[in-house]
CSV table of C-alpha atoms in Angstrom, one decimal:
chain,number,residue,atom,x,y,z
A,1,LEU,CA,4.5,-35.4,-5.2
A,2,LYS,CA,6.7,-34.7,-8.2
A,3,THR,CA,8.9,-31.6,-7.8
A,4,LEU,CA,8.9,-29.4,-10.9
A,5,SER,CA,11.0,-26.3,-11.7
A,6,ILE,CA,9.2,-23.0,-11.9
A,7,GLY,CA,8.2,-22.2,-15.5
A,8,GLU,CA,8.2,-25.9,-16.7
A,9,PRO,CA,5.0,-27.0,-18.4
A,10,LEU,CA,3.1,-28.5,-15.6
A,11,PRO,CA,0.4,-31.2,-15.6
A,12,VAL,CA,-2.5,-31.0,-13.1
A,13,VAL,CA,-1.9,-33.2,-10.2
A,14,ASN,CA,-4.3,-34.5,-7.5
A,15,GLN,CA,-2.2,-35.9,-4.7
A,16,ALA,CA,-3.8,-39.2,-3.7
A,17,GLY,CA,-5.3,-39.2,-0.3
A,18,THR,CA,-5.3,-35.5,0.3
A,19,GLY,CA,-7.2,-34.0,-2.6
A,20,LEU,CA,-4.5,-31.4,-2.9
A,21,TRP,CA,-4.4,-29.8,-6.3
A,22,VAL,CA,-1.2,-28.2,-7.5
A,23,MET,CA,0.4,-26.9,-10.7
A,24,SER,CA,3.9,-26.6,-9.2
A,25,GLN,CA,5.5,-26.5,-5.8
A,26,ALA,CA,4.8,-22.7,-5.9
A,27,ARG,CA,1.0,-22.7,-6.6
A,28,PHE,CA,-2.2,-24.3,-5.5
A,29,PHE,CA,-4.3,-25.2,-8.5
A,30,SER,CA,-7.5,-24.8,-6.4
A,31,LEU,CA,-6.6,-21.3,-5.5
A,32,ASP,CA,-6.0,-20.3,-9.1
A,33,VAL,CA,-9.4,-21.9,-10.2
A,34,LEU,CA,-11.3,-20.1,-7.4
A,35,ARG,CA,-9.6,-16.8,-8.3
A,36,GLY,CA,-10.4,-17.3,-11.9
A,37,PHE,CA,-14.1,-17.9,-11.2
A,38,ALA,CA,-14.1,-14.8,-8.9
A,39,VAL,CA,-12.5,-12.4,-11.4
A,40,MET,CA,-15.0,-13.6,-14.1
A,41,GLY,CA,-17.9,-13.3,-11.7
A,42,ILE,CA,-17.0,-9.8,-10.5
A,43,LEU,CA,-17.8,-8.5,-14.1
A,44,VAL,CA,-21.5,-9.6,-13.7
A,45,MET,CA,-21.9,-6.8,-11.2
A,46,ASN,CA,-19.3,-4.3,-12.5
A,47,ILE,CA,-20.9,-4.3,-15.9
A,48,ILE,CA,-23.8,-2.3,-14.5
A,49,ALA,CA,-21.3,0.3,-13.1
A,50,PHE,CA,-19.6,0.4,-16.5
A,51,ALA,CA,-22.8,0.8,-18.5
A,52,LEU,CA,-25.2,2.8,-16.3
A,53,PRO,CA,-25.2,5.6,-13.6
A,54,MET,CA,-24.0,4.3,-10.2
A,55,SER,CA,-27.5,4.7,-8.8
A,56,ALA,CA,-28.6,1.8,-11.0
A,57,TYR,CA,-26.1,-0.4,-9.3
A,58,LEU,CA,-27.9,0.2,-6.0
A,59,ASN,CA,-31.4,0.4,-7.2
A,60,PRO,CA,-32.7,-1.1,-10.4
A,61,LYS,CA,-35.6,1.5,-10.6
A,62,ALA,CA,-33.0,4.4,-10.6
A,63,PHE,CA,-32.1,3.8,-14.3
A,64,GLY,CA,-31.9,1.2,-17.1
A,65,THR,CA,-35.0,-0.8,-16.1
A,66,HIS,CA,-37.7,-0.9,-18.7
A,67,GLY,CA,-39.6,-4.1,-18.1
A,68,PRO,CA,-39.7,-7.6,-16.5
A,69,THR,CA,-36.5,-8.8,-18.3
A,70,ASP,CA,-34.5,-6.1,-16.5
A,71,ILE,CA,-36.1,-6.9,-13.2
A,72,ALA,CA,-35.3,-10.5,-13.7
A,73,ALA,CA,-31.7,-9.7,-14.6
A,74,TRP,CA,-31.4,-7.6,-11.4
A,75,ALA,CA,-33.0,-10.4,-9.2
A,76,ILE,CA,-30.7,-13.1,-10.5
A,77,ALA,CA,-27.7,-10.9,-10.0
A,78,PHE,CA,-28.8,-9.9,-6.5
A,79,VAL,CA,-29.3,-13.5,-5.4
A,80,VAL,CA,-26.4,-15.2,-7.0
A,81,ILE,CA,-23.7,-12.7,-7.7
A,82,ASP,CA,-24.0,-9.3,-6.0
A,83,GLY,CA,-21.3,-9.0,-3.4
A,84,LYS,CA,-20.5,-12.7,-3.5
A,85,MET,CA,-17.7,-12.6,-6.0
A,86,ARG,CA,-16.2,-9.5,-4.5
A,87,GLY,CA,-16.3,-11.3,-1.1
A,88,LEU,CA,-14.8,-14.5,-2.6
A,89,PHE,CA,-12.0,-12.4,-4.2
A,90,SER,CA,-11.4,-10.7,-0.8
A,91,MET,CA,-11.0,-14.0,0.9
A,92,LEU,CA,-8.7,-15.3,-1.7
A,93,PHE,CA,-6.6,-12.1,-1.4
A,94,GLY,CA,-6.2,-12.9,2.4
A,95,ALA,CA,-5.3,-16.5,1.7
A,96,SER,CA,-2.7,-15.5,-1.0
A,97,LEU,CA,-1.3,-12.9,1.4
A,98,LEU,CA,-0.8,-15.5,4.1
A,99,LEU,CA,0.7,-17.9,1.6
A,100,ILE,CA,3.3,-15.4,0.3
A,101,VAL,CA,4.2,-14.2,3.7
A,102,THR,CA,4.6,-17.7,5.1
A,103,ARG,CA,6.8,-18.7,2.2
A,104,ALA,CA,9.0,-15.5,2.7
A,105,GLU,CA,9.4,-16.3,6.3
A,106,GLN,CA,10.3,-20.0,5.6
A,107,SER,CA,13.0,-18.9,3.1
A,108,GLY,CA,14.5,-16.5,5.5
A,109,ASP,CA,13.5,-13.3,3.6
A,110,ASN,CA,12.2,-10.2,5.3
A,111,ALA,CA,8.5,-11.0,5.1
A,112,ALA,CA,7.3,-7.6,6.3
A,113,ARG,CA,9.5,-5.7,3.7
A,114,ILE,CA,8.2,-8.0,0.9
A,115,HIS,CA,4.6,-7.6,1.9
A,116,TYR,CA,4.5,-3.9,2.4
A,117,ARG,CA,6.4,-3.2,-0.8
A,118,ARG,CA,3.8,-5.4,-2.6
A,119,MET,CA,1.0,-3.4,-1.0
A,120,ILE,CA,2.5,0.0,-1.6
A,121,TRP,CA,2.9,-0.8,-5.3
A,122,LEU,CA,-0.6,-2.3,-5.5
A,123,LEU,CA,-1.9,1.0,-4.0
A,124,VAL,CA,0.0,3.0,-6.6
A,125,LEU,CA,-1.3,0.8,-9.5
A,126,GLY,CA,-4.8,0.8,-8.1
A,127,LEU,CA,-4.8,4.6,-7.9
A,128,LEU,CA,-3.5,4.8,-11.5
A,129,HIS,CA,-6.2,2.5,-12.5
A,130,GLY,CA,-8.9,4.5,-10.6
A,131,TRP,CA,-7.7,7.9,-12.0
A,132,PHE,CA,-7.0,7.0,-15.6
A,133,ILE,CA,-9.1,4.0,-16.5
A,134,TRP,CA,-12.1,3.3,-14.3
A,135,ASP,CA,-13.1,5.0,-11.0
A,136,GLY,CA,-14.7,1.8,-9.7
A,137,ASP,CA,-11.2,0.5,-8.8
A,138,ILE,CA,-11.0,-1.9,-5.8
A,139,LEU,CA,-7.2,-2.5,-5.8
A,140,ALA,CA,-6.4,0.5,-3.7
A,141,LEU,CA,-8.9,-0.7,-1.1
A,142,TYR,CA,-7.3,-4.1,-1.1
A,143,ALA,CA,-3.8,-2.6,-0.7
A,144,LEU,CA,-4.9,-0.6,2.3
A,145,CYS,CA,-6.7,-3.5,3.9
A,146,GLY,CA,-3.8,-5.8,3.0
A,147,MET,CA,-1.5,-3.6,5.0
A,148,ALA,CA,-3.6,-4.1,8.1
A,149,ALA,CA,-4.2,-7.8,7.4
A,150,TYR,CA,-0.5,-8.4,7.7
A,151,LEU,CA,-0.9,-7.9,11.5
A,152,LEU,CA,-3.3,-10.8,11.6
A,153,ARG,CA,-1.0,-13.4,10.0
A,154,PRO,CA,0.2,-15.2,13.3
A,155,LEU,CA,-3.3,-15.8,14.5
A,156,PRO,CA,-5.0,-19.3,14.5
A,157,PRO,CA,-8.1,-19.9,12.5
A,158,LYS,CA,-10.5,-19.5,15.5
A,159,GLN,CA,-9.2,-16.1,16.5
A,160,LEU,CA,-9.2,-15.0,12.8
A,161,MET,CA,-12.9,-16.1,12.5
A,162,ILE,CA,-13.7,-14.0,15.6
A,163,ILE,CA,-11.9,-11.0,14.3
A,164,SER,CA,-13.6,-11.4,10.8
A,165,GLY,CA,-17.1,-11.6,12.3
A,166,THR,CA,-16.4,-8.6,14.5
A,167,LEU,CA,-15.2,-6.5,11.6
A,168,ILE,CA,-18.1,-7.5,9.3
A,169,LEU,CA,-20.6,-6.8,12.1
A,170,ALA,CA,-19.0,-3.4,12.7
A,171,ASN,CA,-19.2,-2.6,9.0
A,172,THR,CA,-22.9,-3.5,9.0
A,173,LEU,CA,-23.6,-1.4,12.1
A,174,LEU,CA,-21.9,1.5,10.5
A,175,TRP,CA,-24.3,1.3,7.5
A,176,ALA,CA,-27.2,0.9,10.0
A,177,LEU,CA,-26.2,4.2,11.6
A,178,ILE,CA,-26.0,5.9,8.2
A,179,LEU,CA,-29.5,4.6,7.2
A,180,LEU,CA,-31.0,5.4,10.6
A,181,THR,CA,-29.8,9.0,9.9
A,182,ALA,CA,-31.5,8.9,6.5
A,183,HIS,CA,-34.7,7.6,8.0
A,184,GLY,CA,-34.6,10.3,10.7
A,185,LEU,CA,-34.1,13.0,8.1
A,186,ARG,CA,-37.0,11.8,6.0
A,187,HIS,CA,-39.3,11.7,9.1
A,188,GLN,CA,-38.3,15.3,9.9
A,189,ALA,CA,-38.8,16.3,6.3
A,190,VAL,CA,-42.1,14.7,5.7
A,191,ALA,CA,-43.8,14.8,9.2
A,192,LEU,CA,-42.3,18.0,10.4
A,193,GLY,CA,-41.8,19.9,7.1
A,194,ALA,CA,-38.2,20.8,8.0
A,195,ALA,CA,-36.6,22.4,4.9
A,196,ALA,CA,-33.1,21.7,6.1
A,197,ALA,CA,-33.9,18.1,6.8
A,198,ARG,CA,-35.5,17.7,3.4
A,199,ALA,CA,-32.4,19.0,1.6
A,200,SER,CA,-30.1,16.7,3.6
A,201,TYR,CA,-32.4,13.7,3.1
A,202,LEU,CA,-32.5,14.3,-0.7
A,203,GLU,CA,-28.7,14.4,-0.8
A,204,MET,CA,-28.5,11.1,1.1
A,205,ALA,CA,-31.2,9.5,-0.9
A,206,ASP,CA,-29.4,10.4,-4.1
A,207,ALA,CA,-26.3,8.7,-2.8
A,208,LEU,CA,-28.4,5.6,-1.9
A,209,GLY,CA,-29.7,5.2,-5.4
A,210,ALA,CA,-32.9,7.3,-5.5
A,211,PRO,CA,-34.5,7.5,-9.0
A,212,GLY,CA,-34.4,10.9,-10.5
A,213,GLY,CA,-31.4,12.0,-8.3
A,214,ALA,CA,-29.0,14.7,-9.4
A,215,SER,CA,-26.1,12.2,-9.5
A,216,ILE,CA,-27.7,10.4,-12.4
A,217,VAL,CA,-27.7,13.5,-14.5
A,218,GLN,CA,-24.1,14.2,-13.5
A,219,ASP,CA,-23.0,10.7,-14.4
A,220,LEU,CA,-24.7,10.7,-17.8
A,221,HIS,CA,-22.8,14.0,-18.6
A,222,ALA,CA,-19.4,13.0,-17.1
A,223,TYR,CA,-19.1,9.7,-18.8
A,224,HIS,CA,-19.8,11.2,-22.2
A,225,GLU,CA,-17.0,13.9,-21.8
A,226,PRO,CA,-13.8,13.7,-23.7
A,227,TYR,CA,-11.1,11.6,-22.0
A,228,TRP,CA,-9.1,14.4,-20.3
A,229,ALA,CA,-12.2,16.2,-19.1
A,230,MET,CA,-13.3,13.0,-17.5
A,231,ILE,CA,-9.9,12.6,-15.8
A,232,GLN,CA,-10.1,16.1,-14.4
A,233,THR,CA,-13.6,15.4,-13.0
A,234,ARG,CA,-12.3,12.1,-11.5
A,235,LEU,CA,-9.2,13.6,-9.9
A,236,ALA,CA,-11.3,16.5,-8.4
A,237,ALA,CA,-13.7,13.9,-6.7
A,238,PHE,CA,-10.9,11.4,-5.8
A,239,PRO,CA,-10.2,12.2,-2.1
A,240,GLY,CA,-13.9,12.0,-1.2
A,241,SER,CA,-14.7,9.0,-3.3
A,242,LEU,CA,-11.7,7.0,-1.9
A,243,PHE,CA,-12.7,7.9,1.7
A,244,GLU,CA,-16.3,6.9,1.0
A,245,PHE,CA,-15.2,3.5,-0.4
A,246,VAL,CA,-12.9,2.8,2.5
A,247,TYR,CA,-15.3,3.6,5.3
A,248,GLY,CA,-18.1,1.9,3.4
A,249,TYR,CA,-16.4,-1.4,2.6
A,250,GLY,CA,-13.1,-1.3,4.5
A,251,LEU,CA,-14.0,-3.1,7.6
A,252,GLU,CA,-15.8,-5.9,5.8
A,253,THR,CA,-13.0,-6.3,3.3
A,254,LEU,CA,-10.4,-6.7,6.0
A,255,GLY,CA,-12.8,-9.1,7.8
A,256,LEU,CA,-13.1,-11.2,4.6
A,257,MET,CA,-9.3,-11.2,4.2
A,258,ALA,CA,-9.1,-12.6,7.8
A,259,TRP,CA,-11.8,-15.1,6.9
A,260,GLY,CA,-9.7,-16.2,3.9
A,261,MET,CA,-6.7,-16.7,6.1
A,262,ALA,CA,-8.6,-18.8,8.5
A,263,LEU,CA,-10.0,-21.0,5.7
A,264,PHE,CA,-6.6,-21.4,4.1
A,265,GLN,CA,-5.1,-22.5,7.4
A,266,ALA,CA,-8.0,-24.9,7.7
A,267,GLY,CA,-7.4,-26.4,4.3
A,268,ALA,CA,-10.7,-25.4,2.8
A,269,LEU,CA,-9.1,-23.4,-0.1
A,270,THR,CA,-6.3,-25.9,-1.0
A,271,GLY,CA,-8.2,-29.1,-1.6
A,272,GLN,CA,-7.6,-30.7,1.8
A,273,TRP,CA,-11.3,-31.0,2.7
A,274,THR,CA,-13.0,-34.1,1.4
A,275,LEU,CA,-15.6,-33.9,-1.3
A,276,ARG,CA,-18.3,-35.0,1.2
A,277,ARG,CA,-17.3,-32.2,3.7
A,278,LEU,CA,-17.3,-29.6,1.0
A,279,ALA,CA,-20.7,-30.7,-0.3
A,280,GLN,CA,-22.2,-30.6,3.1
A,281,ALA,CA,-20.8,-27.2,3.8
A,282,ALA,CA,-22.1,-25.9,0.4
A,283,ILE,CA,-25.6,-27.3,1.1
A,284,LEU,CA,-25.7,-25.8,4.6
A,285,ALA,CA,-24.6,-22.4,3.3
A,286,TYR,CA,-27.0,-22.4,0.3
A,287,GLY,CA,-29.8,-23.7,2.5
A,288,PHE,CA,-29.8,-20.5,4.4
A,289,GLY,CA,-28.4,-18.0,1.9
A,290,LEU,CA,-30.4,-18.6,-1.2
A,291,PRO,CA,-33.9,-18.7,0.4
A,292,ALA,CA,-33.1,-15.5,2.5
A,293,SER,CA,-31.7,-13.7,-0.7
A,294,ILE,CA,-34.8,-14.7,-2.7
A,295,ALA,CA,-37.1,-13.4,0.1
A,296,LEU,CA,-35.2,-10.1,0.3
A,297,ALA,CA,-35.4,-9.7,-3.5
A,298,HIS,CA,-39.1,-10.2,-3.3
A,299,TRP,CA,-39.4,-7.7,-0.5
A,300,ALA,CA,-37.6,-5.1,-2.5
A,301,TYR,CA,-39.8,-5.8,-5.5
A,302,GLN,CA,-43.0,-5.7,-3.5
A,303,ALA,CA,-41.8,-2.3,-2.1
A,304,ASP,CA,-41.4,-1.2,-5.7
A,305,PHE,CA,-37.8,-0.5,-4.8
A,306,GLU,CA,-38.5,2.4,-2.5
A,307,THR,CA,-35.2,4.1,-1.9
A,308,LEU,CA,-34.7,3.5,1.8
A,309,VAL,CA,-36.3,0.0,1.8
A,310,THR,CA,-33.9,-1.0,-0.9
A,311,ALA,CA,-30.9,0.5,0.8
A,312,ASP,CA,-31.8,-1.2,4.1
A,313,ILE,CA,-32.0,-4.6,2.3
A,314,TYR,CA,-28.8,-4.0,0.3
A,315,TYR,CA,-26.6,-2.8,3.1
A,316,ILE,CA,-28.0,-4.4,6.2
A,317,PHE,CA,-30.5,-7.2,6.0
A,318,ASN,CA,-28.8,-8.9,3.0
A,319,THR,CA,-25.4,-9.2,4.7
A,320,PRO,CA,-25.9,-12.6,6.4
A,321,ALA,CA,-27.6,-14.1,3.3
A,322,ARG,CA,-24.9,-12.6,1.0
A,323,LEU,CA,-22.1,-14.1,3.1
A,324,ALA,CA,-23.8,-17.5,3.2
A,325,VAL,CA,-24.2,-17.6,-0.6
A,326,MET,CA,-20.6,-16.5,-1.0
A,327,LEU,CA,-19.6,-19.4,1.2
A,328,GLY,CA,-21.8,-21.7,-0.8
A,329,HIS,CA,-20.1,-20.7,-3.9
A,330,LEU,CA,-16.7,-21.2,-2.4
A,331,PHE,CA,-17.5,-24.7,-1.1
A,332,ALA,CA,-19.4,-25.7,-4.3
A,333,LEU,CA,-16.6,-24.6,-6.5
A,334,SER,CA,-14.1,-26.4,-4.4
A,335,ALA,CA,-16.1,-29.6,-4.6
A,336,PHE,CA,-16.4,-29.1,-8.4
A,337,ILE,CA,-12.7,-28.9,-8.7
A,338,GLN,CA,-12.2,-32.2,-6.8
A,339,ALA,CA,-15.1,-34.0,-8.5
A,340,LYS,CA,-13.9,-33.1,-12.0
A,341,SER,CA,-10.5,-34.6,-11.7
A,342,THR,CA,-10.6,-36.2,-15.2
A,343,LYS,CA,-12.1,-33.1,-16.9
A,344,THR,CA,-9.5,-30.4,-16.6
A,345,TRP,CA,-9.9,-28.5,-19.9
A,346,LEU,CA,-12.3,-25.9,-18.5
A,347,LEU,CA,-10.6,-25.8,-15.1
A,348,SER,CA,-7.2,-25.3,-16.6
A,349,ARG,CA,-8.4,-22.3,-18.5
A,350,VAL,CA,-10.2,-20.8,-15.5
A,351,ALA,CA,-7.0,-21.4,-13.5
A,352,ALA,CA,-5.1,-19.5,-16.1
A,353,ALA,CA,-7.6,-16.6,-15.9
A,354,GLY,CA,-7.0,-16.7,-12.1
A,355,ARG,CA,-3.2,-16.7,-12.4
A,356,MET,CA,-3.7,-13.5,-14.5
A,357,ALA,CA,-6.5,-12.0,-12.4
A,358,PHE,CA,-4.7,-8.7,-12.1
A,359,SER,CA,-4.2,-8.4,-15.8
A,360,ASN,CA,-7.7,-9.7,-16.6
A,361,TYR,CA,-9.2,-7.1,-14.1
A,362,ILE,CA,-7.5,-4.2,-15.8
A,363,LEU,CA,-8.1,-5.5,-19.3
A,364,THR,CA,-11.7,-5.7,-18.5
A,365,SER,CA,-11.7,-2.1,-17.3
A,366,LEU,CA,-9.9,-1.0,-20.5
A,367,LEU,CA,-12.3,-2.8,-22.9
A,368,MET,CA,-15.6,-2.0,-21.0
A,369,THR,CA,-14.8,1.7,-20.6
A,370,SER,CA,-13.8,1.8,-24.3
A,371,LEU,CA,-17.2,0.3,-25.2
A,372,PHE,CA,-19.4,2.4,-22.9
A,373,TYR,CA,-17.6,5.7,-22.3
A,374,GLY,CA,-17.8,8.8,-24.6
A,375,TYR,CA,-14.2,8.5,-25.8
A,376,GLY,CA,-15.0,5.0,-27.0
A,377,PHE,CA,-18.3,3.8,-28.5
A,378,GLY,CA,-20.3,6.0,-26.2
A,379,LEU,CA,-23.0,3.4,-25.1
A,380,TYR,CA,-23.1,4.6,-21.5
A,381,GLY,CA,-26.6,5.2,-20.4
A,382,HIS,CA,-28.0,4.0,-23.8
A,383,VAL,CA,-28.5,0.3,-22.9
A,384,SER,CA,-30.9,-1.4,-20.5
A,385,ARG,CA,-29.8,-3.5,-17.5
A,386,ALA,CA,-30.4,-6.8,-19.3
A,387,SER,CA,-28.7,-5.8,-22.6
A,388,ALA,CA,-25.6,-4.6,-20.7
A,389,TYR,CA,-25.0,-8.3,-19.7
A,390,ILE,CA,-24.4,-9.2,-23.4
A,391,ALA,CA,-20.8,-8.0,-23.0
A,392,VAL,CA,-20.2,-10.4,-20.0
A,393,PRO,CA,-19.9,-13.8,-21.8
A,394,LEU,CA,-17.9,-12.2,-24.6
A,395,MET,CA,-15.3,-10.9,-22.0
A,396,TRP,CA,-15.3,-14.4,-20.3
A,397,VAL,CA,-14.5,-16.1,-23.6
A,398,LEU,CA,-11.6,-13.6,-24.2
A,399,MET,CA,-10.2,-14.3,-20.7
A,400,LEU,CA,-10.4,-18.1,-21.2
A,401,ILE,CA,-8.7,-17.9,-24.6
A,402,TRP,CA,-5.9,-15.4,-24.1
A,403,SER,CA,-4.9,-16.3,-20.5
A,404,PRO,CA,-3.7,-19.9,-21.2
A,405,LEU,CA,-2.3,-18.8,-24.5
A,406,TRP,CA,-0.2,-16.1,-22.7
A,407,LEU,CA,0.9,-18.4,-20.0
A,408,LYS,CA,2.2,-20.9,-22.6
A,409,TYR,CA,5.0,-18.5,-23.4
A,410,PHE,CA,5.3,-16.3,-20.2
A,411,ALA,CA,5.7,-17.1,-16.5
A,412,TYR,CA,3.3,-14.4,-15.4
A,413,GLY,CA,0.6,-12.2,-16.7
A,414,PRO,CA,1.9,-8.8,-17.9
A,415,LEU,CA,0.7,-6.9,-14.9
A,416,GLU,CA,1.6,-9.7,-12.5
A,417,TRP,CA,5.0,-9.4,-13.8
A,418,LEU,CA,5.2,-5.6,-13.5
A,419,TRP,CA,3.9,-5.8,-9.9
A,420,ARG,CA,6.3,-8.6,-9.0
A,421,SER,CA,9.3,-6.6,-10.5
A,422,LEU,CA,8.3,-3.4,-8.8
A,423,ALA,CA,7.8,-5.1,-5.4
A,424,ARG,CA,11.1,-6.9,-5.6
A,425,GLY,CA,13.0,-3.9,-6.9
A,426,LYS,CA,14.4,-5.8,-10.0
A,427,VAL,CA,13.2,-7.1,-13.3
A,428,GLN,CA,11.9,-10.6,-13.0
A,429,ALA,CA,12.3,-13.4,-15.5
A,430,PHE,CA,9.3,-13.1,-17.9
A,431,ARG,CA,9.5,-15.6,-20.8
A,432,LEU,CA,9.5,-19.3,-20.2
A,433,LYS,CA,12.6,-21.0,-21.3
């Protein structure tokens, strides 16, 4: 395999006999492509949180649904995207974490110091993103989970898979306990007429995406406020919102990072599985996940998206199906990368978007909040679910144009460079020579 210096213009190379795709000795091309698809796919779900009250993210009947087109948009996103790209990105985060730590150890550096400095600065940058740009930030959660994931790095794939499954199951059981509480409160309120139970149930139902909830009115007001008023509201709610995000998704996110570490060690993320093996794995995963997801979407539709039924489906019953489709995407995309060895124009652009995933994620927040929030064009709450998706392909095109153009002149994306410089305690080389 040809050795090339960092920053040198690099061809795409497929090492004969292994299927190992690389752009340099420091990067796996396959990881960059997968990360690029993930950061592009995440917007398909995040666009609803950018454009509509949070209740609409959980329940399509809560807001923004006016007809069959909107229901169809929800169903497609639920089956194909919802939770899958976030999960894929979490697995890739775990794989990259393991890769960086391993390289630090092999070079004789203090791997723990490098890792925790990276996570601390990611936490800081994530908090700044959440406070001052968009309160749907996931970087702070990744930083906290990444700190814990470091302890898992010496484990072999089998143990990592067991830990991953245990953490994901624990996260699902936590949601089951929350929803059992909600069902119990509803029973007390309806069957027994308990006023206190009714008040508690309405509060929980509002948090679970009930149509007509008080949070919808609050969101519609908050996101049309002037910028600094919005920041003050966000900072006041910050401790509680971060805690809810961590306990709601923290165990699963850590589990998915462990899963990514296991798959990285097994060669599934770096092009070392054969095309046949990847195709078989994708068919198996899709064979269970897609029919199960479609059946769950139909169940929610038949129940007219009743609040607790929809929440049960979203947080509990959909977990195995969601993870299966996520793996189907992973294996199918990996197979696509190998099969298209002679058609690299699209893959090279997606890989560039993946190399700049941090910058693209924040750029998306800046542009989408400017489009929808009151200090920008003020479209928040004024678009339907289906029409909100118009912004998605436009953002994709921008990512695929600016990312390779930027990397033609610079070694890193702007925020990747900032993060790297902060974590290493010195300014890193930026421009390509």
